[in-house]
Amino acid sequence: MTLNHCVKHIFCVTALLVSMPAAAQTELCSDTAKHHRLRDAMWAATSNNDPHKLYAACWDYQAHCIECKDNTGYYDSWVCGIMYNLDRMNIHDAYHIANTMKDDLHRRVNEAKDEQYLAPKMMGHVYNACGNIPGALSELEKAIELIKGTKYEADGLSFLYLGMAHIQLNNNIDETLKWLEKDLEELARNKGQKDYWRGMADAYAMKAIVMFKQRKYAEFRKCINLAEKADSMNANPNGDLFLPYARIYRTLLNGDTKGALAQVEKLTNLKERYLVSCDIYTYLGNNDKAFLLQRELMHTRDSITGVIIAENIQNQEEEMMLLNQKQKAARMMNIVLVIAMVMAVMLIVGLAMTIYGKRRFQDMLLRKNKELKSAYKQVAAADEMKTEFIRSVSHELRTPLNIINGFTQVLTEEGLVFEPSERKKIADTISKNTRHITSLVNKMLALANEHTKDLMKDVEETDAVEVCRKAIASMPEVDPVRVKVELDDQTESHSTKLTTNSDSLLQMLGNILENSAKFTEEGHIRLTLKKDKTYFHFTIADTGCGIPSDKIGTIFNRFTKVDEFKEGLGLGLAYCHETVTKLGGTLVLDQTSAAGTTFTLSLPIKLKTT
């Protein structure tokens, strides 16, 4: 653990200890000279890079607020520590301080009812900093509901709306504008509040930033002028959350690129430095530099998120170890109690009944021990699967998303003219990667719902030939010159109707055909339909590269990939194997070699639904 982390942990523990005697807020000393001096010293400490001074100033102010029973100032010291770390992208430390503050608020729920909104508010800022947009929006929505009806609503609700707009700023411009309008409406309802002009300056500054991103430069200048006018009326020394960013864009539009970049370097928030620099280079047409900055920010976020996930897993392992220790202690206590009971029984029924009781108890202990070991293995396997899932999904989704983002920026670049063939090639690439993402999401949803979905509810009479045609029509494109895709109906004009879940059948055939298309570069892919007295047999044969011998035994397991360098998560065959079993059928690997692979999926003609 680094020195800064030690200081951070000491800050969290000290804050909890200091808060023990805190009661409901009163107005005993919030306007004294000492109070203002300690508060100003704390916020001034955020301007330097020495966390020791910052935490020391927070402790001093926090101890004073506890003595005065000032909840507002007390929790301001927590917020100061969190925002200090977020500005420097120390998300790991901010995350831990936010969680400790959340525990403190939960413990003091009776005396800090009005302040409960702070826990989701600060956790939302942490999630936003590390790129978890859905998590950030969810937390701030909780904060909005909790602040209503409290003494902080008049001043604080508009800033929560502003926070919702900020989260969507680089994600969904329409949502940003929607929340900004709600912010301005809330400010208009509370025009007499002390932070009214600060709120107006922030709202118009962010609206100016939106106009810049939309290249509406005339609207940008109108909005920043309104922001500057509001700021001139603002007497709060801790204001100007977004106006400094808008001023950088104004400097850029005035033709002073070096000046704009110099202003960026003075920003205290490291994440915003990345984002504003990226906007500058995009405006200048240097898309390569902008892309590198985006990738650098993404790597920073991923590494921090990975640390937090690893620590959560470690905490779960520590809790499991503690649980095992408690179970051992409980077993020892049970043994002592049983021995005492056995001694009593020996006085009544004799040695024979004592031996009988001990044997039954030992059998029970062995059985419980086996159950605990099995449960521990399941928890460990679930943790490992979760980690592997996060790693696989992150890789498989990030690559096509980056491709789509890159080509979209190229298509929307002003002044660039493309030949029809070039434009078609770009559009085909975007379409291909979009289909790939859709396929991945559908597979994950299908497998996630597999355990809960009642397949028997949607059983119906289905035309097997029609399902085969749909499966072939929806499979990934292959080179028709090199690979021939065929449907071979060998039912000899007999009825092709079967009773089953048609959607599940189509999904299973689609997964197998997709695998064939992925690994077949030349030859054919043939879907053969056969029928006997009780079953339909769907055989998919290809001339692909085959399945390695060391993978054959695990191809129906989740996250098993025949080729790690091919696209996919290794979920398709696992879904097919689990689903066909529920539908009373089988999925078999008939043969595989360097000359190709053949799978046969068999389903009963009349599925029993009871």
XYZ file of C-alpha atoms in Angstrom:
610
model
C 0.000 0.000 0.000
C 1.367 3.434 -0.988
C 1.787 6.360 1.424
C -1.163 8.182 -0.159
C -3.392 5.141 0.343
C -2.298 4.932 3.982
C -3.231 8.590 4.464
C -6.569 7.987 2.763
C -7.401 5.018 4.992
C -6.423 6.999 8.096
C -8.752 9.795 6.875
C -11.674 7.368 6.521
C -11.152 5.708 9.925
C -10.580 9.033 11.703
C -13.740 10.469 10.131
C -15.784 7.561 11.446
C -14.291 7.858 14.937
C -14.752 11.626 15.039
C -18.375 11.304 13.913
C -19.393 9.060 16.837
C -20.817 11.819 19.070
C -22.363 13.858 16.212
C -26.014 14.821 16.566
C -28.516 16.813 14.527
C -27.324 20.037 12.999
C -27.649 23.306 14.888
C -26.627 26.879 14.071
C -24.195 27.322 16.981
C -21.072 28.458 15.140
C -21.539 28.181 11.393
C -21.035 31.939 11.029
C -18.035 32.339 13.345
C -14.598 33.452 12.164
C -13.094 30.104 13.172
C -15.678 28.224 11.132
C -14.999 30.286 7.996
C -11.232 30.027 8.493
C -11.238 26.224 8.764
C -13.673 25.825 5.849
C -11.682 28.137 3.559
C -8.417 26.391 4.516
C -9.916 23.037 3.559
C -11.076 24.149 0.117
C -7.806 26.026 -0.465
C -5.892 22.782 0.168
C -7.555 21.240 -2.914
C -5.440 23.474 -5.157
C -2.150 21.700 -4.299
C -1.024 18.148 -4.925
C -0.177 17.252 -1.321
C -2.872 14.869 -0.017
C -1.414 15.067 3.510
C -2.289 18.768 3.755
C -5.706 18.212 2.224
C -6.681 15.406 4.611
C -5.279 17.318 7.609
C -7.413 20.343 6.686
C -10.448 18.064 6.278
C -9.881 16.550 9.740
C -9.606 19.977 11.383
C -12.802 21.262 9.772
C -14.620 17.982 10.409
C -13.721 17.940 14.125
C -14.925 21.541 14.423
C -18.250 20.700 12.720
C -18.784 17.710 15.011
C -18.231 19.962 18.016
C -20.745 22.450 16.592
C -23.146 19.670 15.517
C -23.046 21.048 11.961
C -24.027 18.217 9.601
C -23.686 20.361 6.479
C -20.067 21.241 7.160
C -19.290 17.748 8.448
C -20.316 16.086 5.179
C -18.718 18.882 3.135
C -15.381 17.561 4.442
C -16.185 14.115 3.025
C -17.199 15.619 -0.324
C -13.973 17.651 -0.385
C -11.839 14.489 -0.042
C -13.800 12.675 -2.755
C -13.706 15.557 -5.273
C -9.988 16.148 -4.594
C -9.219 12.576 -5.668
C -11.621 12.611 -8.638
C -9.945 15.743 -10.021
C -6.660 13.825 -10.093
C -8.220 10.595 -11.436
C -7.460 8.872 -8.111
C -10.730 6.998 -8.570
C -9.554 4.132 -6.370
C -9.196 6.444 -3.350
C -12.365 8.419 -4.150
C -14.310 5.140 -4.396
C -13.175 4.010 -0.942
C -13.886 7.376 0.713
C -17.364 7.468 -0.908
C -18.137 3.985 0.397
C -16.949 4.924 3.905
C -19.133 8.053 3.816
C -22.051 5.864 2.684
C -21.545 3.609 5.739
C -21.397 6.685 7.986
C -24.658 8.051 6.546
C -26.340 4.686 6.995
C -25.191 4.488 10.619
C -26.389 8.049 11.345
C -29.641 7.818 9.361
C -31.767 9.182 12.229
C -29.650 12.298 12.788
C -28.691 12.879 9.147
C -31.988 12.271 7.339
C -31.648 15.293 5.045
C -28.063 14.369 4.056
C -28.852 10.825 2.810
C -28.869 12.025 -0.816
C -25.097 12.633 -0.607
C -24.217 8.906 -0.737
C -25.708 8.198 -4.217
C -24.688 11.671 -5.426
C -20.975 11.131 -4.732
C -21.028 7.515 -5.905
C -22.582 8.782 -9.149
C -19.631 11.156 -9.620
C -17.220 8.258 -9.006
C -18.991 6.051 -11.575
C -18.988 8.917 -14.092
C -15.228 9.391 -13.640
C -14.472 5.739 -14.434
C -16.850 5.609 -17.428
C -19.770 3.676 -15.874
C -22.494 5.872 -17.416
C -25.533 3.662 -16.536
C -24.300 3.330 -12.954
C -23.723 7.085 -12.651
C -27.214 7.917 -13.993
C -28.840 5.387 -11.649
C -27.072 6.798 -8.576
C -27.912 10.433 -9.392
C -31.555 9.498 -9.991
C -31.592 8.055 -6.444
C -30.038 11.285 -5.147
C -32.732 13.378 -6.904
C -35.498 11.426 -5.171
C -33.775 11.586 -1.761
C -33.126 15.365 -1.829
C -36.762 16.244 -2.486
C -38.503 17.524 0.607
C -35.237 18.219 2.472
C -33.713 21.538 3.452
C -31.183 21.102 0.619
C -33.763 20.852 -2.198
C -33.924 24.558 -3.073
C -30.140 24.877 -3.509
C -29.166 21.297 -4.388
C -31.772 19.909 -6.797
C -30.697 22.139 -9.703
C -27.073 20.989 -9.293
C -28.180 17.352 -9.421
C -29.957 18.122 -12.713
C -26.712 19.746 -13.887
C -24.843 16.587 -12.854
C -27.221 14.446 -14.962
C -26.539 16.736 -17.925
C -22.770 16.482 -17.378
C -22.865 12.656 -17.343
C -24.539 12.629 -20.774
C -22.345 15.407 -22.242
C -20.056 13.056 -24.168
C -22.654 10.324 -24.512
C -26.074 11.736 -25.511
C -26.376 15.439 -26.410
C -30.190 15.335 -26.505
C -30.302 14.035 -22.925
C -27.837 16.743 -21.872
C -30.091 19.477 -23.272
C -33.151 17.908 -21.618
C -31.538 17.971 -18.164
C -30.208 21.496 -18.722
C -33.761 22.692 -19.360
C -34.896 21.039 -16.111
C -31.957 22.759 -14.368
C -32.951 26.194 -15.697
C -36.603 25.620 -14.742
C -35.561 24.670 -11.184
C -33.309 27.742 -10.933
C -36.192 29.959 -12.065
C -38.353 28.554 -9.236
C -35.668 29.409 -6.657
C -34.331 32.715 -7.933
C -33.746 34.092 -4.455
C -31.356 31.325 -3.337
C -27.722 32.179 -2.599
C -26.325 29.952 -5.386
C -28.743 31.165 -8.076
C -26.167 33.092 -10.154
C -23.592 30.345 -9.745
C -26.146 27.839 -11.054
C -27.048 30.080 -13.999
C -23.365 30.498 -14.929
C -22.830 26.716 -14.821
C -25.974 25.942 -16.834
C -25.243 28.397 -19.653
C -21.545 27.422 -19.689
C -22.478 23.759 -20.229
C -25.033 24.761 -22.874
C -22.260 26.688 -24.628
C -20.095 23.545 -24.571
C -22.963 21.584 -26.167
C -23.269 24.205 -28.908
C -19.511 23.930 -29.569
C -19.717 20.142 -29.872
C -22.599 20.586 -32.337
C -20.530 23.190 -34.249
C -23.168 25.861 -33.666
C -20.571 28.514 -32.986
C -22.902 31.537 -33.080
C -25.131 29.896 -30.452
C -21.992 29.064 -28.481
C -21.040 32.745 -28.219
C -24.559 33.716 -27.106
C -24.550 31.082 -24.348
C -21.076 31.918 -23.036
C -21.971 35.606 -22.927
C -24.988 34.726 -20.774
C -22.731 32.577 -18.576
C -20.213 35.411 -18.146
C -23.019 37.818 -17.288
C -24.353 35.446 -14.624
C -20.845 34.862 -13.289
C -20.354 38.582 -12.816
C -23.273 38.454 -10.359
C -21.940 35.335 -8.579
C -20.468 36.025 -5.139
C -19.618 32.353 -4.378
C -15.807 31.877 -4.446
C -16.265 28.141 -5.091
C -18.324 28.613 -8.256
C -17.395 28.335 -11.936
C -17.654 24.571 -12.366
C -17.975 24.604 -16.164
C -17.230 28.188 -17.204
C -13.431 27.575 -17.326
C -14.040 24.836 -19.930
C -16.288 27.056 -22.037
C -13.644 29.794 -21.953
C -11.101 27.372 -23.418
C -13.412 26.694 -26.378
C -13.884 30.443 -26.837
C -10.099 30.927 -26.919
C -9.902 28.188 -29.565
C -12.639 29.786 -31.710
C -10.783 33.105 -31.465
C -7.849 31.428 -33.252
C -5.508 31.080 -30.248
C -4.805 27.325 -30.310
C -1.680 27.544 -28.123
C -3.552 29.624 -25.589
C -6.396 27.091 -25.479
C -3.987 24.191 -24.920
C -2.191 26.197 -22.207
C -5.527 26.765 -20.450
C -6.217 23.027 -20.604
C -3.002 22.303 -18.703
C -4.208 24.542 -15.858
C -7.400 22.484 -15.321
C -7.364 20.614 -12.019
C -9.567 17.755 -13.271
C -7.359 15.253 -15.127
C -10.279 13.531 -16.878
C -11.578 16.828 -18.246
C -8.081 17.619 -19.549
C -8.300 14.499 -21.713
C -11.813 15.280 -22.958
C -11.256 18.983 -23.679
C -7.913 18.252 -25.406
C -9.678 15.637 -27.528
C -12.326 18.227 -28.547
C -9.580 20.703 -29.469
C -7.729 18.255 -31.704
C -10.995 17.118 -33.287
C -11.839 20.772 -34.059
C -8.357 21.185 -35.604
C -8.866 18.070 -37.757
C -6.148 16.052 -35.996
C -8.277 12.928 -35.497
C -5.270 10.691 -34.850
C -4.225 12.762 -31.831
C -7.822 12.878 -30.583
C -8.111 9.097 -30.898
C -4.862 8.552 -28.966
C -6.141 10.765 -26.128
C -9.418 8.846 -26.014
C -7.578 5.535 -25.897
C -5.261 6.784 -23.136
C -8.267 7.861 -21.044
C -9.960 4.499 -21.693
C -6.874 2.579 -20.541
C -6.709 4.712 -17.379
C -10.364 4.010 -16.617
C -10.024 0.269 -17.360
C -7.003 -0.146 -15.078
C -8.765 1.644 -12.199
C -11.979 -0.336 -12.685
C -9.946 -3.560 -12.741
C -8.353 -2.690 -9.394
C -11.760 -2.010 -7.835
C -13.158 -5.294 -9.191
C -10.133 -7.205 -7.922
C -10.504 -5.648 -4.467
C -14.189 -6.552 -4.379
C -13.345 -10.153 -5.251
C -10.628 -10.152 -2.589
C -13.144 -8.843 -0.037
C -15.499 -11.672 -0.970
C -12.709 -14.195 -0.467
C -11.890 -12.689 2.933
C -15.561 -12.862 3.899
C -15.622 -16.518 2.813
C -12.546 -17.247 4.952
C -14.197 -15.539 7.920
C -17.361 -17.571 7.305
C -15.307 -20.791 7.276
C -13.652 -19.819 10.558
C -17.058 -19.171 12.120
C -18.293 -22.504 10.826
C -15.307 -24.287 12.356
C -15.953 -22.550 15.664
C -19.619 -23.518 15.447
C -18.681 -27.118 14.738
C -16.395 -27.149 17.774
C -19.174 -25.723 19.918
C -21.556 -28.348 18.589
C -19.077 -31.078 19.425
C -18.789 -29.801 22.997
C -22.574 -29.686 23.338
C -22.977 -33.180 21.918
C -20.333 -34.573 24.260
C -22.256 -33.121 27.174
C -25.467 -34.610 25.842
C -23.788 -37.987 25.316
C -22.585 -38.023 28.911
C -26.164 -37.381 30.072
C -27.512 -40.083 27.769
C -24.896 -42.554 29.047
C -26.388 -42.221 32.525
C -29.845 -43.039 31.164
C -29.599 -45.514 28.302
C -26.015 -46.798 28.472
C -23.031 -47.132 26.200
C -24.909 -48.577 23.198
C -27.094 -45.510 22.649
C -24.067 -43.220 23.087
C -22.149 -44.910 20.242
C -25.243 -44.763 18.030
C -25.678 -41.035 18.653
C -22.024 -40.245 17.961
C -22.113 -42.111 14.637
C -25.190 -40.226 13.470
C -23.583 -36.928 14.446
C -20.363 -37.745 12.612
C -22.295 -38.637 9.473
C -24.132 -35.333 9.657
C -20.856 -33.410 10.061
C -19.321 -35.166 7.060
C -22.378 -34.395 4.937
C -22.441 -30.740 5.984
C -18.710 -30.471 5.349
C -19.177 -31.808 1.841
C -22.008 -29.341 1.242
C -19.860 -26.424 2.451
C -16.955 -27.493 0.239
C -19.312 -27.761 -2.731
C -20.779 -24.307 -1.997
C -17.293 -22.796 -1.717
C -16.279 -24.283 -5.073
C -19.433 -22.847 -6.672
C -18.687 -19.376 -5.284
C -15.072 -19.566 -6.519
C -16.227 -20.756 -9.945
C -18.792 -17.952 -10.124
C -16.116 -15.359 -9.294
C -13.797 -16.791 -11.926
C -16.585 -16.873 -14.517
C -17.543 -13.275 -13.708
C -13.954 -12.105 -14.177
C -13.592 -14.047 -17.440
C -16.935 -12.722 -18.660
C -15.959 -9.096 -17.994
C -12.619 -9.583 -19.758
C -14.162 -11.323 -22.793
C -17.086 -8.913 -23.205
C -14.832 -5.854 -22.827
C -12.527 -7.109 -25.581
C -15.237 -8.340 -27.957
C -17.386 -5.189 -27.704
C -14.598 -2.578 -27.596
C -13.027 -3.640 -30.935
C -16.160 -3.262 -33.148
C -17.236 -0.136 -31.247
C -13.864 1.503 -31.929
C -14.167 0.558 -35.625
C -17.705 1.983 -35.853
C -16.652 5.170 -34.017
C -13.613 5.654 -36.254
C -15.471 5.210 -39.541
C -18.386 7.358 -38.324
C -15.983 10.242 -37.614
C -14.474 9.780 -41.077
C -17.923 9.886 -42.761
C -18.979 13.021 -40.884
C -15.743 14.933 -41.461
C -16.451 18.142 -43.364
C -14.745 18.599 -46.667
C -14.036 14.926 -47.357
C -15.456 13.408 -50.563
C -15.653 9.643 -51.052
C -16.034 7.538 -54.130
C -19.243 5.433 -54.157
C -17.186 2.265 -53.772
C -15.288 3.717 -50.798
C -18.496 4.896 -49.124
C -20.098 1.455 -49.684
C -17.028 -0.270 -48.224
C -17.173 1.953 -45.122
C -20.918 1.419 -44.748
C -20.474 -2.360 -45.120
C -17.777 -2.322 -42.434
C -20.013 -0.367 -40.037
C -22.956 -2.680 -40.789
C -20.824 -5.801 -40.269
C -19.541 -4.638 -36.889
C -23.037 -3.527 -35.818
C -24.372 -7.002 -36.635
C -21.493 -8.517 -34.690
C -22.328 -6.444 -31.575
C -26.038 -7.309 -31.946
C -25.171 -10.997 -32.243
C -23.017 -10.877 -29.099
C -25.728 -9.111 -27.098
C -28.412 -11.541 -28.318
C -26.256 -14.514 -27.325
C -25.577 -13.088 -23.877
C -29.284 -12.331 -23.321
C -30.327 -15.749 -24.592
C -27.876 -17.537 -22.292
C -28.723 -15.285 -19.329
C -32.450 -16.049 -19.753
C -31.892 -19.761 -20.391
C -32.309 -20.755 -16.734
C -35.443 -18.667 -16.130
C -37.280 -18.829 -19.447
C -40.030 -21.434 -19.716
C -39.485 -22.774 -23.239
C -42.608 -24.941 -23.012
C -44.891 -21.887 -22.855
C -44.080 -20.971 -26.476
C -44.304 -24.460 -28.009
C -46.196 -24.473 -31.293
C -46.492 -26.372 -34.558
C -43.495 -25.365 -36.673
C -42.433 -25.953 -40.256
C -38.892 -27.395 -40.090
C -38.046 -26.465 -43.690
C -39.166 -22.857 -43.160
C -37.012 -22.553 -40.016
C -34.008 -23.923 -41.951
C -34.506 -21.333 -44.678
C -34.734 -18.515 -42.131
C -31.562 -19.732 -40.404
C -29.625 -19.757 -43.697
C -31.002 -16.330 -44.673
C -29.890 -14.775 -41.378
C -26.412 -16.351 -41.200
C -23.287 -14.152 -41.685
C -22.323 -13.399 -45.285
C -19.789 -15.678 -46.964
C -18.034 -15.413 -50.320
C -20.521 -17.169 -52.646
C -17.721 -17.914 -55.134
C -15.578 -19.763 -52.582
C -18.212 -21.123 -50.202
C -21.495 -22.673 -51.317
C -24.373 -22.628 -48.791
C -26.965 -25.390 -49.390
C -30.222 -26.648 -47.883
C -30.764 -30.384 -48.511
C -34.360 -31.442 -47.702
C -34.408 -35.273 -47.468
C -37.868 -35.599 -45.919
C -39.149 -37.000 -49.269
C -42.208 -34.746 -49.471
C -43.534 -35.998 -46.112
C -44.912 -33.591 -43.561
C -42.242 -31.200 -42.252
C -44.272 -30.091 -39.224
C -42.979 -30.580 -35.669
C -44.117 -29.343 -32.270
C -41.376 -27.305 -30.584
C -40.221 -23.786 -29.665
C -39.559 -22.280 -33.102
C -37.584 -19.275 -31.804
C -35.189 -21.511 -29.855
C -34.772 -23.840 -32.853
C -33.977 -20.876 -35.133
C -31.470 -19.525 -32.574
C -29.697 -22.906 -32.256
C -29.408 -23.435 -36.022
C -28.225 -19.823 -36.398
C -25.442 -20.313 -33.824
C -24.122 -23.475 -35.491
C -24.313 -21.954 -39.001
C -22.525 -18.835 -37.728
C -19.667 -21.016 -36.443
C -19.468 -22.768 -39.812
C -19.337 -19.433 -41.648
C -16.620 -18.206 -39.292
C -14.271 -21.174 -39.865
C -15.043 -22.116 -43.509
C -13.022 -20.263 -46.120
C -13.604 -22.582 -49.092
C -15.909 -25.452 -49.986
C -19.469 -25.709 -48.728
C -21.802 -25.347 -45.757
C -24.697 -27.791 -46.000
C -27.803 -27.960 -43.794
C -29.466 -31.361 -44.252
C -32.976 -32.096 -42.928
C -33.932 -35.724 -42.245
C -36.839 -37.393 -40.483
C -37.572 -40.748 -38.887
C -40.595 -41.972 -36.928
C -40.024 -39.852 -33.840
C -37.342 -37.238 -34.568
C -36.301 -34.530 -36.999
C -32.537 -34.444 -37.553
C -30.827 -31.155 -38.558
C -27.270 -31.887 -39.774
C -24.855 -28.998 -40.423
C -21.700 -30.041 -42.315
C -18.911 -27.712 -43.419
C -15.451 -27.906 -44.978
C -13.813 -25.649 -42.407
C -10.631 -26.077 -40.414
C -12.122 -28.484 -37.863
C -11.917 -28.529 -34.054
C -8.557 -29.201 -32.329
C -8.479 -32.489 -30.436
C -7.799 -30.743 -27.094
C -10.987 -28.673 -27.480
C -13.444 -31.454 -28.406
C -14.248 -32.367 -24.805
C -15.094 -28.768 -23.835
C -16.861 -27.273 -26.871
C -20.249 -27.293 -25.099
C -18.893 -25.403 -22.070
C -19.456 -21.670 -21.684
C -16.671 -19.312 -22.861
C -14.901 -22.104 -24.762
C -13.457 -20.817 -28.054
C -11.900 -23.072 -30.685
C -9.737 -20.195 -31.920
C -8.946 -17.366 -29.473
C -8.227 -15.025 -32.392
C -11.708 -15.390 -33.909
C -14.619 -13.131 -32.946
C -17.114 -14.343 -30.355
C -17.484 -15.155 -26.665
C -17.703 -18.952 -26.847
C -21.405 -18.979 -25.864
C -23.144 -20.284 -28.981
C -22.657 -24.048 -28.601
C -23.198 -23.812 -24.825
C -26.602 -22.210 -25.428
C -27.503 -24.832 -28.060
C -26.524 -27.760 -25.825
C -28.504 -26.460 -22.813
C -31.575 -25.452 -24.847
C -31.907 -28.630 -26.945
C -31.851 -30.701 -23.742
C -34.812 -28.710 -22.383
C -36.678 -29.353 -25.638
C -36.202 -33.129 -25.322
C -33.518 -33.413 -28.000
C -29.776 -33.848 -28.426
C -26.815 -32.058 -30.014
C -23.954 -34.309 -31.160
C -20.566 -33.661 -32.775
C -20.642 -36.316 -35.526
C -17.115 -35.801 -36.821
C -14.368 -33.211 -37.081
C -11.050 -33.093 -38.910
C -8.958 -30.781 -41.013
C -11.462 -31.462 -43.816
C -14.446 -30.094 -41.893
C -16.924 -30.532 -39.040
C -20.417 -32.022 -38.766
C -22.990 -31.423 -36.013
C -26.433 -33.087 -35.755
C -29.264 -31.497 -33.771
C -32.234 -33.815 -33.144
C -35.667 -32.775 -31.850
C -38.809 -34.902 -31.225
C -41.605 -34.479 -33.741
C -44.189 -34.322 -30.943
C -42.750 -32.574 -27.884
C -44.361 -33.529 -24.581
C -45.212 -30.315 -22.749
C -46.109 -31.941 -19.430
